């Protein structure tokens, strides 16, 4: 059974940094692209970043480019989101999500974690 | 990048058909997915590649995509279907979500 469990959320001051983690189990982690998707309180979903299964390709939304970095550790089956220079508007629940297709980067998400709340105080 | 536009809300009576629309420039040339999110829960994929249902999703859920509009159709709507629905599409390196539609069953 696929399981994605996020951790690392919390309260941070504007301008600070935070690192989110996502523990993945139940599938061949290195063969699926993974994404982070966020949701501000009471708002809609916003895609943040994606990393290919190999880890060689990464892409991110314009809103976080240059501040957030996505990475993965295959030996630990972990996905990460390093968030620097945080702003109040980054306050959101951050979900890790698994790409649907084996070996591809399709940006279609069929498994989601429960989310980690990040609050950036100004 | 591109934008996807959804109506903020939709109301339907139990047993009726709900049609949730998603509009975007030349959206028919992209592959569209739909997600259902109940309050306090993570999103669930209900339609992918315009009209495919993942395993476990009831046949009452159907999708279509043509021209500038994608549509999620929920037949015989039930109280359990009440949720926020998001359309989503992607190009080679970017995923975009619509603003979401709150479906109320009353």
Coordinates of C-alpha atoms in Angstrom, one line a residue:
Chain A
X1 CA 0.0 0.0 0.0
X2 CA 1.4 3.4 -1.0
X3 CA 1.9 5.7 2.0
X4 CA 3.2 9.3 2.0
X5 CA 3.8 10.9 5.3
X6 CA 5.0 14.6 5.5
X7 CA 6.8 16.1 8.4
X8 CA 8.8 19.2 9.3
X9 CA 6.0 21.8 9.2
X10 CA 5.8 24.5 11.9
X11 CA 5.9 28.2 12.6
X12 CA 8.7 30.3 11.2
X13 CA 9.4 34.0 10.9
X14 CA 9.4 35.7 7.5
X15 CA 12.8 35.5 5.9
X16 CA 13.5 32.2 7.6
X17 CA 14.0 28.7 6.4
X18 CA 12.3 25.3 6.8
X19 CA 12.8 21.9 5.4
X20 CA 9.8 19.6 4.7
X21 CA 10.2 15.8 4.4
X22 CA 8.0 13.2 2.9
X23 CA 8.5 9.5 3.8
X24 CA 7.4 7.2 1.0
X25 CA 6.6 3.5 1.4
X26 CA 4.8 0.8 -0.6
X27 CA 6.2 1.5 -4.1
X28 CA 9.4 1.6 -6.1
X29 CA 10.3 5.2 -5.0
X30 CA 13.1 5.8 -7.5
X31 CA 10.9 5.2 -10.5
X32 CA 8.1 7.8 -9.9
X33 CA 8.3 11.5 -10.1
X34 CA 7.2 13.3 -7.0
X35 CA 5.7 16.8 -6.4
X36 CA 4.9 19.2 -3.7
X37 CA 1.4 20.9 -3.8
X38 CA 0.3 23.5 -1.3
X39 CA -3.0 24.9 -0.1
X40 CA -3.2 28.2 1.7
X41 CA -5.9 28.3 4.5
X42 CA -9.3 28.3 2.9
X43 CA -7.9 28.5 -0.6
X44 CA -7.3 26.3 -3.6
X45 CA -4.5 24.0 -4.6
X46 CA -1.2 25.3 -6.0
X47 CA 1.5 23.1 -7.5
X48 CA 4.9 24.0 -6.1
X49 CA 7.6 21.7 -7.6
X50 CA 8.3 18.4 -9.2
X51 CA 11.4 16.1 -9.3
X52 CA 11.8 13.2 -11.7
X53 CA 12.2 9.7 -10.5
X54 CA 16.0 9.8 -11.2
X55 CA 16.2 13.2 -9.4
X56 CA 18.0 14.6 -12.4
X57 CA 15.1 16.9 -13.4
X58 CA 13.4 19.5 -11.2
X59 CA 10.9 22.2 -12.0
X60 CA 9.1 24.7 -9.9
X61 CA 6.4 27.3 -10.0
X62 CA 7.4 30.9 -10.6
X63 CA 6.1 31.8 -7.2
X64 CA 8.8 29.8 -5.4
X65 CA 11.6 29.8 -8.0
X66 CA 14.9 30.7 -6.5
X67 CA 13.6 30.2 -2.9
X68 CA 12.4 26.6 -2.7
X69 CA 14.4 23.5 -3.8
X70 CA 13.0 20.0 -4.2
X71 CA 15.3 16.9 -3.7
X72 CA 15.0 13.2 -3.0
X73 CA 17.0 10.5 -1.2
X74 CA 16.5 7.1 -2.8
X75 CA 18.3 5.2 -0.1
X76 CA 15.9 6.6 2.5
X77 CA 12.9 6.8 0.2
X78 CA 12.4 10.4 1.2
X79 CA 11.3 13.5 -0.6
X80 CA 12.3 17.0 0.6
X81 CA 11.4 20.6 0.1
X82 CA 13.9 23.2 1.3
X83 CA 12.2 26.5 1.7
X84 CA 14.3 29.6 2.1
X85 CA 13.4 33.3 2.3
X86 CA 9.9 32.4 3.4
X87 CA 7.1 35.0 3.1
X88 CA 3.8 35.3 4.8
X89 CA 2.1 34.2 1.5
X90 CA 3.9 30.8 1.7
X91 CA 1.7 30.0 4.7
X92 CA -0.1 26.8 3.6
X93 CA -0.5 23.1 4.1
X94 CA 2.1 21.3 1.9
X95 CA 1.2 18.0 0.4
X96 CA 3.6 15.6 -1.2
X97 CA 2.1 13.8 -4.2
X98 CA 3.2 10.8 -6.3
X99 CA 3.0 11.0 -10.0
X100 CA 0.7 8.5 -11.6
X101 CA 2.9 6.9 -14.2
X102 CA 5.9 4.7 -13.8
X103 CA 9.1 6.2 -15.2
X104 CA 7.4 9.3 -16.6
X105 CA 6.8 12.9 -15.5
X106 CA 3.1 13.3 -16.1
X107 CA 2.2 15.7 -13.3
X108 CA -0.9 13.7 -12.6
X109 CA -1.2 12.8 -8.9
X110 CA -2.8 9.7 -7.7
X111 CA -1.5 9.4 -4.2
X112 CA -1.2 12.3 -1.7
X113 CA 0.1 12.6 1.8
X114 CA -1.9 14.1 4.7
X115 CA -0.1 17.4 4.5
X116 CA 2.2 19.5 6.7
X117 CA 1.2 22.9 7.9
X118 CA 3.7 25.8 7.5
X119 CA 2.9 29.1 9.1
X120 CA 5.1 32.1 8.2
X121 CA 4.7 35.0 10.6
X122 CA 5.4 38.5 9.5
Chain B
X1 CA 1.9 29.2 -18.1
X2 CA -1.9 29.1 -18.4
X3 CA -5.0 29.7 -16.3
X4 CA -7.9 27.4 -15.5
X5 CA -11.2 28.9 -14.6
X6 CA -13.9 27.2 -12.5
X7 CA -17.1 28.5 -11.1
X8 CA -16.7 28.9 -7.3
X9 CA -19.8 27.0 -6.4
X10 CA -22.5 24.7 -7.7
X11 CA -25.6 23.3 -6.0
X12 CA -27.5 20.2 -7.0
X13 CA -30.3 18.1 -5.6
X14 CA -29.7 14.5 -4.6
X15 CA -30.2 12.2 -7.5
X16 CA -29.6 14.9 -10.1
X17 CA -26.6 15.4 -12.4
X18 CA -23.9 17.9 -11.5
X19 CA -21.6 19.3 -14.2
X20 CA -18.5 21.1 -13.1
X21 CA -16.7 23.1 -15.8
X22 CA -13.1 24.1 -16.2
X23 CA -12.1 26.6 -18.9
X24 CA -8.8 27.5 -20.4
X25 CA -7.3 28.6 -23.7
X26 CA -7.1 25.5 -26.0
X27 CA -7.7 23.3 -23.0
X28 CA -8.8 20.5 -25.3
X29 CA -5.2 20.1 -26.4
X30 CA -4.1 19.3 -22.9
X31 CA -4.8 16.3 -20.6
X32 CA -7.0 17.2 -17.7
X33 CA -7.4 15.6 -14.3
X34 CA -10.0 16.2 -11.6
X35 CA -9.6 15.9 -7.9
X36 CA -12.2 15.7 -5.1
X37 CA -11.3 17.2 -1.7
X38 CA -13.6 16.7 1.2
X39 CA -13.2 19.1 4.2
X40 CA -10.1 18.5 6.2
X41 CA -8.9 15.7 3.8
X42 CA -6.3 15.3 1.1
X43 CA -7.3 15.5 -2.5
X44 CA -8.4 12.3 -4.3
X45 CA -7.9 11.8 -8.1
X46 CA -11.3 11.0 -9.6
X47 CA -10.6 11.5 -13.4
X48 CA -7.3 11.5 -15.3
X49 CA -6.4 11.9 -19.0
X50 CA -9.7 13.8 -19.6
X51 CA -12.1 10.9 -19.1
X52 CA -10.4 7.9 -17.3
X53 CA -11.5 6.8 -13.9
X54 CA -8.9 5.4 -11.4
X55 CA -9.7 2.1 -9.8
X56 CA -12.2 2.5 -7.0
X57 CA -13.9 5.6 -8.4
X58 CA -17.6 5.1 -9.0
X59 CA -18.9 5.0 -12.6
X60 CA -21.1 8.0 -11.7
X61 CA -18.0 10.2 -12.3
X62 CA -17.2 11.0 -15.9
X63 CA -15.0 13.5 -17.7
X64 CA -14.8 15.2 -21.0
X65 CA -12.6 17.8 -22.6
X66 CA -13.0 19.6 -25.9
X67 CA -12.2 23.1 -27.3
X68 CA -11.7 25.4 -24.3
X69 CA -13.7 23.5 -21.7
X70 CA -13.3 20.4 -19.6
X71 CA -16.3 19.0 -17.7
X72 CA -16.6 16.7 -14.8
X73 CA -20.1 15.1 -14.7
X74 CA -21.4 13.4 -11.6
X75 CA -24.6 11.4 -12.2
X76 CA -27.1 10.5 -9.5
X77 CA -25.4 12.9 -7.1
X78 CA -25.3 11.8 -3.5
X79 CA -24.7 13.6 -0.2
X80 CA -21.3 11.9 0.0
X81 CA -20.3 13.7 -3.2
X82 CA -20.4 17.1 -1.4
X83 CA -16.8 18.4 -1.7
X84 CA -14.5 20.8 -3.5
X85 CA -13.5 19.8 -7.0
X86 CA -10.4 20.9 -8.8
X87 CA -9.4 20.5 -12.4
X88 CA -5.7 20.3 -13.3
X89 CA -3.7 20.3 -16.4
X90 CA 0.0 20.4 -17.3
X91 CA 2.5 21.1 -20.0
X92 CA 6.0 19.7 -20.1
X93 CA 7.2 21.2 -16.8
X94 CA 4.3 22.9 -15.1
X95 CA 1.1 21.8 -13.4
X96 CA -1.8 24.2 -13.0
X97 CA -4.9 23.8 -10.9
X98 CA -8.2 25.5 -11.4
X99 CA -9.5 27.6 -8.5
X100 CA -11.9 24.9 -7.4
X101 CA -15.7 24.5 -7.3
X102 CA -17.5 23.8 -4.1
X103 CA -20.3 21.3 -4.8
X104 CA -23.2 21.4 -2.5
X105 CA -25.8 18.6 -2.5
X106 CA -29.1 19.8 -1.0

